[in-house]
Amino acid sequence: MKRSANAYHAMCIAIAMYGVKIASKLLVGGYVASPMIVGDGYHNISDVFEALAVIGVMALAARRSSERFPFGFRMFENLGELLIGLSMLWMAFSVFRDAASGLLAFAPSLDAAVRSVVTLPHHEPVKLGARYFPLVVAVTLGNAVLSLLVGRHQVAVGRASGRVSLVADGEETKSDGRIEIAMFVGILGEYLFRAPWLEYPFALIVSGLIARTGIGILLAGGASLVKRSIGADHETAIRRLTSSVRGITDVAELKTFRTGGHAVCIIKVLTRAPIGAHLDLKLAVVDKLAPYLTEAGFAGSECFIRFDTPPKDRHRVAYLAIRQGATLTIAPDEAEATHVLVCDVEDGEIVRWKEWPKPEDLPTFLVEKRARTLYVFSRSDMGPGAHESAVIPTANAVSYAPEVLGLKAP
Amino acid sequence: MVPSIHFRLRDTRSGRTELRYAASLAALTGGRLIVILPFDGDGHLLTELAWRVCQTTELAEAENDRVRGYLSGLGIDPARVELIGAMAGRPFTFPNDAILVGNDVRAEERRTHRIAPFDQSAPQSDSGALRIMIPFAGGPSGLRATEAAARFVRTIGGTIEIVLYHTTWPDPEVVSDVPALHMCKEVRKSLERIMASLDAFPQRRNLIEMTEDVPGGILRAALRQDVDLIVMARGAGTARGSYVDRVLSRSTVPVLIAPEEVSS
């Protein structure tokens, strides 16, 4: 709750900041007759509506999950990211366009040629008298510093509270600050060097920075909306941490995605542990993954873990045996054998076996029973398939004692 | 005293895993690996078989050759293994220094140290340090488990960490979330005795939790702490539902069970 309150508090500070900007730019811009400053003030009005929209997104995203919406509404944060990313790209384009038209104004013939192809805004050169300089510097530089400070605060609070839309809005606020610094450079250039054109190349650089940040935010938001994985590096670490829990044989499936600032992991693990151990294993996996994901920058994580057993490799084998009263021994060959033990094998263990009197037609019997291998306890130099029943492969058992072979007495 | 590691040969997937664990344990402790081969009592039959198999009257000799080849195939040096025959249907007498490795237990084997490795093929995790957990309570079973653990770890070189684990019921008269403050007097005394007996092992720490599920608490803590071995002893007088059995029924961490009567 405290982290949520901090997030809303940060947005209220941002709205208050926009109020100060709007008032200062409209008043000072009007006083010094600067359409550039006045225009920027009107732009800040739209920023206020955007800030209110971010608050709405945060409130929606904070709603609890339900049966109908099991993953909750955190995805609204990513939608907010997407929209802010688009807004920043538009901002970058606008700055680039204005800076380009400003530079073209110094080359009238080129300017005319470009304008015949592309629509550019009417360029208003900066013309501010020396007497207005301190006031204009106070407004532009002061607002730039305010934007950078409030933007940093939004980003910090957004990261701490897992509010990606707040982080995105903070980046946009910082971009506003960079634009205001570009304006300040232009004003400084005009006052100190009679070179107001200094603003334009600086603004081009700023537009590039804003575009780069906007693309990053846009891609992050878009990736979350299409449930892209959180990244191969993270998934490798998740697999490693999960497999390190004693009792987990392997990670058979892993799906990850981001919702809001949270990571969601859907994991299928293989284990030979009994069902009674599954809850212990699940909690152990969560205990390992949660700190890792928090350290990786996710505000939280949800792990959905399901269990399966390793492939069982079900098959049948047969043993030739000698039954004498209560004693059962593995036979050296078919001639000595009195019985055949047909065994069902699962995951390397004999789970069922049945004793048959030795049939007259052993090869046919073995084929009917689908035995994969026939075992005897014979001379070591007898190679595979050297047995009389060479229809299926023959192998030497390690012992003549059924108990050693896993043939538990009934 | 260097232990002898005993293992009843079983050629199944789980048997091979347990055998590898036993071989690694023997290498770790510097002890002998003894593989027990069961045989039945029909001497005439066995002699006949032996003659047909390898022209010797000693079937055991034939089987031993086969088993040595089998061990080599598993990457275990047969020269470091002793093969012993055990008559089927009769209890095997284990020496005092024996540790029996195996997930299945026979009633007569409760007087021997036993390690149930579950599905692990080596005692140590990759980090190299051996981490041992000893659950304890107010009774003497914790001290017996500690003695079994201490005897075991004295044979091992390298880094050993000991985690003493206890789950306590909440004391309604204690207003605190700190589990250690809810321990009763008996448990505190038990802890003092255990700590005193582990003076030789500086790398030890206590882990006290409040949970109503004792076996669950032990296992979850063991998994969380990446424990290599849990050491337990059966409490005397538990009529049913021994924590040792309940842990064994679902542990994926190897468990060393102290003998029911401590061997001198």
PDB file of C-alpha atoms in Angstrom, chain B:
ATOM      1  CA  MET B   1      36.923 -44.209  12.790  1.00  0.00           C
ATOM      2  CA  VAL B   2      36.703 -44.513   9.011  1.00  0.00           C
ATOM      3  CA  PRO B   3      33.379 -46.034   8.082  1.00  0.00           C
ATOM      4  CA  SER B   4      32.773 -48.961   5.760  1.00  0.00           C
ATOM      5  CA  ILE B   5      30.127 -48.192   3.210  1.00  0.00           C
ATOM      6  CA  HIS B   6      27.802 -51.114   2.565  1.00  0.00           C
ATOM      7  CA  PHE B   7      25.486 -51.552  -0.354  1.00  0.00           C
ATOM      8  CA  ARG B   8      23.241 -54.426  -1.383  1.00  0.00           C
ATOM      9  CA  LEU B   9      23.776 -54.901  -5.093  1.00  0.00           C
ATOM     10  CA  ARG B  10      20.739 -54.226  -7.207  1.00  0.00           C
ATOM     11  CA  ASP B  11      20.941 -53.935 -10.998  1.00  0.00           C
ATOM     12  CA  THR B  12      18.129 -51.438 -11.542  1.00  0.00           C
ATOM     13  CA  ARG B  13      18.203 -47.727 -12.349  1.00  0.00           C
ATOM     14  CA  SER B  14      17.717 -46.778  -8.708  1.00  0.00           C
ATOM     15  CA  GLY B  15      20.215 -49.438  -7.631  1.00  0.00           C
ATOM     16  CA  ARG B  16      22.879 -48.024  -9.930  1.00  0.00           C
ATOM     17  CA  THR B  17      22.244 -44.497  -8.625  1.00  0.00           C
ATOM     18  CA  GLU B  18      22.553 -45.676  -5.024  1.00  0.00           C
ATOM     19  CA  LEU B  19      25.713 -47.587  -5.894  1.00  0.00           C
ATOM     20  CA  ARG B  20      27.304 -44.479  -7.369  1.00  0.00           C
ATOM     21  CA  TYR B  21      26.356 -42.584  -4.210  1.00  0.00           C
ATOM     22  CA  ALA B  22      27.916 -45.299  -2.074  1.00  0.00           C
ATOM     23  CA  ALA B  23      31.095 -45.274  -4.164  1.00  0.00           C
ATOM     24  CA  SER B  24      31.342 -41.458  -3.944  1.00  0.00           C
ATOM     25  CA  LEU B  25      30.743 -41.642  -0.211  1.00  0.00           C
ATOM     26  CA  ALA B  26      33.491 -44.210   0.194  1.00  0.00           C
ATOM     27  CA  ALA B  27      35.872 -41.998  -1.764  1.00  0.00           C
ATOM     28  CA  LEU B  28      34.871 -38.971   0.312  1.00  0.00           C
ATOM     29  CA  THR B  29      35.383 -40.681   3.670  1.00  0.00           C
ATOM     30  CA  GLY B  30      38.352 -42.793   2.646  1.00  0.00           C
ATOM     31  CA  GLY B  31      36.346 -45.832   3.687  1.00  0.00           C
ATOM     32  CA  ARG B  32      35.903 -49.231   2.069  1.00  0.00           C
ATOM     33  CA  LEU B  33      33.024 -49.873  -0.274  1.00  0.00           C
ATOM     34  CA  ILE B  34      31.493 -53.272   0.481  1.00  0.00           C
ATOM     35  CA  VAL B  35      28.990 -54.672  -1.992  1.00  0.00           C
ATOM     36  CA  ILE B  36      26.711 -57.337  -0.565  1.00  0.00           C
ATOM     37  CA  LEU B  37      25.682 -60.119  -2.922  1.00  0.00           C
ATOM     38  CA  PRO B  38      22.805 -62.293  -1.781  1.00  0.00           C
ATOM     39  CA  PHE B  39      22.879 -66.031  -2.431  1.00  0.00           C
ATOM     40  CA  ASP B  40      20.465 -68.746  -1.623  1.00  0.00           C
ATOM     41  CA  GLY B  41      21.187 -71.999   0.160  1.00  0.00           C
ATOM     42  CA  ASP B  42      20.855 -74.629  -2.530  1.00  0.00           C
ATOM     43  CA  GLY B  43      24.521 -75.531  -2.742  1.00  0.00           C
ATOM     44  CA  HIS B  44      24.116 -78.370  -5.177  1.00  0.00           C
ATOM     45  CA  LEU B  45      22.280 -76.241  -7.700  1.00  0.00           C
ATOM     46  CA  LEU B  46      24.743 -73.451  -7.374  1.00  0.00           C
ATOM     47  CA  THR B  47      27.683 -75.761  -7.816  1.00  0.00           C
ATOM     48  CA  GLU B  48      26.206 -77.178 -10.978  1.00  0.00           C
ATOM     49  CA  LEU B  49      25.573 -73.751 -12.307  1.00  0.00           C
ATOM     50  CA  ALA B  50      29.067 -72.652 -11.485  1.00  0.00           C
ATOM     51  CA  TRP B  51      30.501 -75.578 -13.400  1.00  0.00           C
ATOM     52  CA  ARG B  52      28.450 -74.849 -16.462  1.00  0.00           C
ATOM     53  CA  VAL B  53      29.186 -71.147 -16.327  1.00  0.00           C
ATOM     54  CA  CYS B  54      32.895 -71.110 -15.862  1.00  0.00           C
ATOM     55  CA  GLN B  55      34.151 -74.541 -15.039  1.00  0.00           C
ATOM     56  CA  THR B  56      34.592 -73.731 -11.405  1.00  0.00           C
ATOM     57  CA  THR B  57      32.793 -75.013  -8.397  1.00  0.00           C
ATOM     58  CA  GLU B  58      32.659 -71.571  -6.939  1.00  0.00           C
ATOM     59  CA  LEU B  59      29.615 -69.791  -8.306  1.00  0.00           C
ATOM     60  CA  ALA B  60      30.513 -66.902  -6.168  1.00  0.00           C
ATOM     61  CA  GLU B  61      33.750 -66.609  -8.081  1.00  0.00           C
ATOM     62  CA  ALA B  62      31.834 -66.504 -11.365  1.00  0.00           C
ATOM     63  CA  GLU B  63      29.451 -63.929 -10.054  1.00  0.00           C
ATOM     64  CA  ASN B  64      32.243 -61.869  -8.543  1.00  0.00           C
ATOM     65  CA  ASP B  65      33.938 -61.666 -11.923  1.00  0.00           C
ATOM     66  CA  ARG B  66      30.692 -60.597 -13.466  1.00  0.00           C
ATOM     67  CA  VAL B  67      30.090 -58.011 -10.751  1.00  0.00           C
ATOM     68  CA  ARG B  68      33.595 -56.602 -11.077  1.00  0.00           C
ATOM     69  CA  GLY B  69      32.986 -56.106 -14.785  1.00  0.00           C
ATOM     70  CA  TYR B  70      29.678 -54.484 -13.945  1.00  0.00           C
ATOM     71  CA  LEU B  71      31.323 -52.090 -11.503  1.00  0.00           C
ATOM     72  CA  SER B  72      33.936 -51.121 -14.082  1.00  0.00           C
ATOM     73  CA  GLY B  73      31.144 -50.381 -16.502  1.00  0.00           C
ATOM     74  CA  LEU B  74      29.702 -47.945 -13.961  1.00  0.00           C
ATOM     75  CA  GLY B  75      33.034 -46.185 -13.568  1.00  0.00           C
ATOM     76  CA  ILE B  76      33.768 -47.728 -10.165  1.00  0.00           C
ATOM     77  CA  ASP B  77      37.217 -49.206  -9.631  1.00  0.00           C
ATOM     78  CA  PRO B  78      36.579 -52.846  -8.652  1.00  0.00           C
ATOM     79  CA  ALA B  79      39.957 -53.033  -6.947  1.00  0.00           C
ATOM     80  CA  ARG B  80      38.619 -50.668  -4.287  1.00  0.00           C
ATOM     81  CA  VAL B  81      35.496 -52.728  -3.705  1.00  0.00           C
ATOM     82  CA  GLU B  82      35.049 -55.715  -1.438  1.00  0.00           C
ATOM     83  CA  LEU B  83      32.394 -58.267  -2.411  1.00  0.00           C
ATOM     84  CA  ILE B  84      30.660 -60.145   0.374  1.00  0.00           C
ATOM     85  CA  GLY B  85      28.058 -62.862   0.062  1.00  0.00           C
ATOM     86  CA  ALA B  86      24.990 -62.784   2.286  1.00  0.00           C
ATOM     87  CA  MET B  87      22.742 -65.761   2.759  1.00  0.00           C
ATOM     88  CA  ALA B  88      19.244 -64.948   1.582  1.00  0.00           C
ATOM     89  CA  GLY B  89      16.615 -64.924   4.290  1.00  0.00           C
ATOM     90  CA  ARG B  90      19.124 -64.337   7.102  1.00  0.00           C
ATOM     91  CA  PRO B  91      19.931 -60.955   8.637  1.00  0.00           C
ATOM     92  CA  PHE B  92      23.327 -59.555   7.743  1.00  0.00           C
ATOM     93  CA  THR B  93      25.545 -58.544  10.616  1.00  0.00           C
ATOM     94  CA  PHE B  94      26.937 -55.106   9.999  1.00  0.00           C
ATOM     95  CA  PRO B  95      30.107 -53.989  11.732  1.00  0.00           C
ATOM     96  CA  ASN B  96      30.014 -51.020  14.103  1.00  0.00           C
ATOM     97  CA  ASP B  97      31.577 -48.694  11.582  1.00  0.00           C
ATOM     98  CA  ALA B  98      29.122 -49.556   8.822  1.00  0.00           C
ATOM     99  CA  ILE B  99      27.005 -47.082   6.915  1.00  0.00           C
ATOM    100  CA  LEU B 100      24.426 -48.813   4.758  1.00  0.00           C
ATOM    101  CA  VAL B 101      23.392 -46.960   1.620  1.00  0.00           C
ATOM    102  CA  GLY B 102      19.911 -47.682   0.336  1.00  0.00           C
ATOM    103  CA  ASN B 103      16.414 -46.281   0.111  1.00  0.00           C
ATOM    104  CA  ASP B 104      14.702 -49.490   1.197  1.00  0.00           C
ATOM    105  CA  VAL B 105      15.221 -50.631   4.745  1.00  0.00           C
ATOM    106  CA  ARG B 106      14.805 -53.921   6.456  1.00  0.00           C
ATOM    107  CA  ALA B 107      13.699 -54.041  10.073  1.00  0.00           C
ATOM    108  CA  GLU B 108      16.980 -55.567  11.230  1.00  0.00           C
ATOM    109  CA  GLU B 109      18.966 -52.746   9.601  1.00  0.00           C
ATOM    110  CA  ARG B 110      17.650 -50.119  11.985  1.00  0.00           C
ATOM    111  CA  ARG B 111      20.611 -50.739  14.265  1.00  0.00           C
ATOM    112  CA  THR B 112      23.021 -49.611  11.602  1.00  0.00           C
ATOM    113  CA  HIS B 113      23.758 -46.131  10.329  1.00  0.00           C
ATOM    114  CA  ARG B 114      21.909 -45.774   7.065  1.00  0.00           C
ATOM    115  CA  ILE B 115      21.838 -43.204   4.305  1.00  0.00           C
ATOM    116  CA  ALA B 116      18.801 -43.059   2.053  1.00  0.00           C
ATOM    117  CA  PRO B 117      20.151 -41.107  -0.939  1.00  0.00           C
ATOM    118  CA  PHE B 118      16.807 -40.788  -2.762  1.00  0.00           C
ATOM    119  CA  ASP B 119      17.876 -40.095  -6.357  1.00  0.00           C
ATOM    120  CA  GLN B 120      21.264 -38.497  -5.697  1.00  0.00           C
ATOM    121  CA  SER B 121      24.404 -40.089  -7.066  1.00  0.00           C
ATOM    122  CA  ALA B 122      26.933 -38.067  -5.083  1.00  0.00           C
ATOM    123  CA  PRO B 123      27.036 -36.749  -1.510  1.00  0.00           C
ATOM    124  CA  GLN B 124      28.250 -33.267  -2.370  1.00  0.00           C
ATOM    125  CA  SER B 125      26.816 -30.561  -4.526  1.00  0.00           C
ATOM    126  CA  ASP B 126      29.043 -28.888  -7.075  1.00  0.00           C
ATOM    127  CA  SER B 127      30.067 -26.148  -4.669  1.00  0.00           C
ATOM    128  CA  GLY B 128      32.379 -28.598  -2.934  1.00  0.00           C
ATOM    129  CA  ALA B 129      31.338 -27.796   0.635  1.00  0.00           C
ATOM    130  CA  LEU B 130      29.268 -30.419   2.405  1.00  0.00           C
ATOM    131  CA  ARG B 131      26.242 -28.914   4.106  1.00  0.00           C
ATOM    132  CA  ILE B 132      24.599 -31.014   6.771  1.00  0.00           C
ATOM    133  CA  MET B 133      21.326 -30.297   8.540  1.00  0.00           C
ATOM    134  CA  ILE B 134      20.541 -31.736  11.954  1.00  0.00           C
ATOM    135  CA  PRO B 135      16.923 -31.265  13.076  1.00  0.00           C
ATOM    136  CA  PHE B 136      16.627 -31.283  16.840  1.00  0.00           C
ATOM    137  CA  ALA B 137      13.995 -30.980  19.519  1.00  0.00           C
ATOM    138  CA  GLY B 138      13.933 -31.326  23.281  1.00  0.00           C
ATOM    139  CA  GLY B 139      14.518 -35.067  23.412  1.00  0.00           C
ATOM    140  CA  PRO B 140      17.719 -37.102  23.161  1.00  0.00           C
ATOM    141  CA  SER B 141      17.171 -37.937  19.470  1.00  0.00           C
ATOM    142  CA  GLY B 142      18.714 -34.607  18.440  1.00  0.00           C
ATOM    143  CA  LEU B 143      21.849 -35.372  20.425  1.00  0.00           C
ATOM    144  CA  ARG B 144      22.036 -38.873  18.965  1.00  0.00           C
ATOM    145  CA  ALA B 145      21.664 -37.420  15.493  1.00  0.00           C
ATOM    146  CA  THR B 146      24.416 -34.944  16.289  1.00  0.00           C
ATOM    147  CA  GLU B 147      26.700 -37.727  17.458  1.00  0.00           C
ATOM    148  CA  ALA B 148      25.991 -39.668  14.277  1.00  0.00           C
ATOM    149  CA  ALA B 149      26.643 -36.575  12.196  1.00  0.00           C
ATOM    150  CA  ALA B 150      29.806 -35.720  14.066  1.00  0.00           C
ATOM    151  CA  ARG B 151      31.136 -39.242  13.682  1.00  0.00           C
ATOM    152  CA  PHE B 152      30.373 -39.080   9.991  1.00  0.00           C
ATOM    153  CA  VAL B 153      31.850 -35.671   9.252  1.00  0.00           C
ATOM    154  CA  ARG B 154      35.061 -36.388  11.152  1.00  0.00           C
ATOM    155  CA  THR B 155      35.975 -38.754   8.336  1.00  0.00           C
ATOM    156  CA  ILE B 156      35.483 -36.131   5.654  1.00  0.00           C
ATOM    157  CA  GLY B 157      37.973 -33.551   4.564  1.00  0.00           C
ATOM    158  CA  GLY B 158      37.133 -30.160   3.144  1.00  0.00           C
ATOM    159  CA  THR B 159      34.594 -27.581   4.203  1.00  0.00           C
ATOM    160  CA  ILE B 160      31.644 -28.739   6.237  1.00  0.00           C
ATOM    161  CA  GLU B 161      28.740 -26.533   7.266  1.00  0.00           C
ATOM    162  CA  ILE B 162      26.285 -27.659   9.874  1.00  0.00           C
ATOM    163  CA  VAL B 163      22.773 -26.257  10.103  1.00  0.00           C
ATOM    164  CA  LEU B 164      20.923 -27.005  13.328  1.00  0.00           C
ATOM    165  CA  TYR B 165      17.225 -26.855  12.584  1.00  0.00           C
ATOM    166  CA  HIS B 166      14.261 -26.666  14.903  1.00  0.00           C
ATOM    167  CA  THR B 167      10.592 -25.910  14.381  1.00  0.00           C
ATOM    168  CA  THR B 168       8.822 -24.500  17.386  1.00  0.00           C
ATOM    169  CA  TRP B 169       5.193 -24.148  18.263  1.00  0.00           C
ATOM    170  CA  PRO B 170       4.201 -20.546  19.035  1.00  0.00           C
ATOM    171  CA  ASP B 171       4.259 -19.725  22.747  1.00  0.00           C
ATOM    172  CA  PRO B 172       1.093 -17.696  23.448  1.00  0.00           C
ATOM    173  CA  GLU B 173       2.870 -15.903  26.293  1.00  0.00           C
ATOM    174  CA  VAL B 174       5.605 -14.585  24.009  1.00  0.00           C
ATOM    175  CA  VAL B 175       4.751 -11.480  22.057  1.00  0.00           C
ATOM    176  CA  SER B 176       7.292 -11.658  19.262  1.00  0.00           C
ATOM    177  CA  ASP B 177       7.669 -12.876  15.705  1.00  0.00           C
ATOM    178  CA  VAL B 178      11.142 -14.164  16.407  1.00  0.00           C
ATOM    179  CA  PRO B 179      10.868 -17.974  16.408  1.00  0.00           C
ATOM    180  CA  ALA B 180      13.883 -18.498  18.668  1.00  0.00           C
ATOM    181  CA  LEU B 181      12.085 -16.697  21.479  1.00  0.00           C
ATOM    182  CA  HIS B 182       9.303 -19.272  21.386  1.00  0.00           C
ATOM    183  CA  MET B 183      11.564 -22.232  22.116  1.00  0.00           C
ATOM    184  CA  CYS B 184      10.818 -24.018  25.354  1.00  0.00           C
ATOM    185  CA  LYS B 185      13.394 -24.531  28.112  1.00  0.00           C
ATOM    186  CA  GLU B 186      13.925 -28.167  27.224  1.00  0.00           C
ATOM    187  CA  VAL B 187      14.790 -27.323  23.641  1.00  0.00           C
ATOM    188  CA  ARG B 188      17.181 -24.569  24.702  1.00  0.00           C
ATOM    189  CA  LYS B 189      19.046 -27.032  26.934  1.00  0.00           C
ATOM    190  CA  SER B 190      19.116 -29.539  24.120  1.00  0.00           C
ATOM    191  CA  LEU B 191      20.545 -26.874  21.811  1.00  0.00           C
ATOM    192  CA  GLU B 192      23.249 -26.021  24.335  1.00  0.00           C
ATOM    193  CA  ARG B 193      24.299 -29.665  24.604  1.00  0.00           C
ATOM    194  CA  ILE B 194      24.336 -30.045  20.835  1.00  0.00           C
ATOM    195  CA  MET B 195      26.369 -26.869  20.348  1.00  0.00           C
ATOM    196  CA  ALA B 196      28.851 -28.084  22.938  1.00  0.00           C
ATOM    197  CA  SER B 197      29.254 -31.384  21.148  1.00  0.00           C
ATOM    198  CA  LEU B 198      29.931 -29.589  17.867  1.00  0.00           C
ATOM    199  CA  ASP B 199      32.750 -27.427  19.176  1.00  0.00           C
ATOM    200  CA  ALA B 200      35.099 -28.936  16.640  1.00  0.00           C
ATOM    201  CA  PHE B 201      32.977 -27.616  13.756  1.00  0.00           C
ATOM    202  CA  PRO B 202      33.156 -23.835  13.629  1.00  0.00           C
ATOM    203  CA  GLN B 203      30.978 -23.480  10.547  1.00  0.00           C
ATOM    204  CA  ARG B 204      27.614 -24.049  12.152  1.00  0.00           C
ATOM    205  CA  ARG B 205      24.482 -22.024  12.566  1.00  0.00           C
ATOM    206  CA  ASN B 206      20.998 -22.319  13.922  1.00  0.00           C
ATOM    207  CA  LEU B 207      17.808 -22.110  11.925  1.00  0.00           C
ATOM    208  CA  ILE B 208      14.714 -21.810  14.069  1.00  0.00           C
ATOM    209  CA  GLU B 209      11.312 -21.556  12.424  1.00  0.00           C
ATOM    210  CA  MET B 210       7.714 -21.573  13.488  1.00  0.00           C
ATOM    211  CA  THR B 211       5.701 -24.042  11.480  1.00  0.00           C
ATOM    212  CA  GLU B 212       3.124 -26.629  12.417  1.00  0.00           C
ATOM    213  CA  ASP B 213       4.307 -29.050   9.733  1.00  0.00           C
ATOM    214  CA  VAL B 214       7.510 -30.454  11.213  1.00  0.00           C
ATOM    215  CA  PRO B 215       8.551 -32.799   8.358  1.00  0.00           C
ATOM    216  CA  GLY B 216       7.526 -30.149   5.825  1.00  0.00           C
ATOM    217  CA  GLY B 217       9.537 -27.518   7.669  1.00  0.00           C
ATOM    218  CA  ILE B 218      12.612 -29.766   7.747  1.00  0.00           C
ATOM    219  CA  LEU B 219      12.411 -30.599   4.054  1.00  0.00           C
ATOM    220  CA  ARG B 220      11.663 -27.098   2.846  1.00  0.00           C
ATOM    221  CA  ALA B 221      14.467 -25.665   4.908  1.00  0.00           C
ATOM    222  CA  ALA B 222      16.819 -28.356   3.591  1.00  0.00           C
ATOM    223  CA  LEU B 223      15.907 -27.572   0.002  1.00  0.00           C
ATOM    224  CA  ARG B 224      16.112 -23.835   0.556  1.00  0.00           C
ATOM    225  CA  GLN B 225      19.531 -24.111   2.188  1.00  0.00           C
ATOM    226  CA  ASP B 226      20.885 -26.528  -0.473  1.00  0.00           C
ATOM    227  CA  VAL B 227      21.589 -29.085   2.220  1.00  0.00           C
ATOM    228  CA  ASP B 228      23.502 -32.187   1.090  1.00  0.00           C
ATOM    229  CA  LEU B 229      22.502 -34.436   3.973  1.00  0.00           C
ATOM    230  CA  ILE B 230      19.879 -34.445   6.708  1.00  0.00           C
ATOM    231  CA  VAL B 231      20.876 -36.367   9.831  1.00  0.00           C
ATOM    232  CA  MET B 232      18.112 -37.688  12.052  1.00  0.00           C
ATOM    233  CA  ALA B 233      17.569 -40.195  14.796  1.00  0.00           C
ATOM    234  CA  ARG B 234      14.368 -41.907  15.806  1.00  0.00           C
ATOM    235  CA  GLY B 235      12.904 -40.682  19.064  1.00  0.00           C
ATOM    236  CA  ALA B 236      12.255 -43.383  21.608  1.00  0.00           C
ATOM    237  CA  GLY B 237       8.663 -44.081  22.420  1.00  0.00           C
ATOM    238  CA  THR B 238       7.069 -42.661  19.257  1.00  0.00           C
ATOM    239  CA  ALA B 239       4.264 -45.110  18.695  1.00  0.00           C
ATOM    240  CA  ARG B 240       3.345 -43.932  15.215  1.00  0.00           C
ATOM    241  CA  GLY B 241       4.237 -41.253  12.710  1.00  0.00           C
ATOM    242  CA  SER B 242       7.921 -40.890  13.526  1.00  0.00           C
ATOM    243  CA  TYR B 243       9.332 -37.744  11.971  1.00  0.00           C
ATOM    244  CA  VAL B 244      12.151 -39.866  10.550  1.00  0.00           C
ATOM    245  CA  ASP B 245       9.710 -42.028   8.621  1.00  0.00           C
ATOM    246  CA  ARG B 246       7.662 -39.049   7.505  1.00  0.00           C
ATOM    247  CA  VAL B 247      10.755 -37.264   6.236  1.00  0.00           C
ATOM    248  CA  LEU B 248      11.998 -40.422   4.539  1.00  0.00           C
ATOM    249  CA  SER B 249       8.671 -40.900   2.777  1.00  0.00           C
ATOM    250  CA  ARG B 250       9.085 -37.691   0.785  1.00  0.00           C
ATOM    251  CA  SER B 251      12.627 -36.425   1.108  1.00  0.00           C
ATOM    252  CA  THR B 252      14.554 -35.660  -2.036  1.00  0.00           C
ATOM    253  CA  VAL B 253      17.597 -34.817   0.077  1.00  0.00           C
ATOM    254  CA  PRO B 254      19.707 -37.752   1.290  1.00  0.00           C
ATOM    255  CA  VAL B 255      18.986 -38.669   4.915  1.00  0.00           C
ATOM    256  CA  LEU B 256      21.435 -40.268   7.355  1.00  0.00           C
ATOM    257  CA  ILE B 257      19.565 -42.128  10.064  1.00  0.00           C
ATOM    258  CA  ALA B 258      21.393 -42.871  13.283  1.00  0.00           C
ATOM    259  CA  PRO B 259      21.047 -46.412  14.593  1.00  0.00           C
ATOM    260  CA  GLU B 260      18.336 -46.931  17.145  1.00  0.00           C
ATOM    261  CA  GLU B 261      20.937 -47.880  19.678  1.00  0.00           C
ATOM    262  CA  VAL B 262      24.179 -45.988  19.357  1.00  0.00           C
ATOM    263  CA  SER B 263      27.075 -48.364  18.694  1.00  0.00           C
ATOM    264  CA  SER B 264      30.151 -47.788  20.731  1.00  0.00           C
TER     265      SER B 264
END
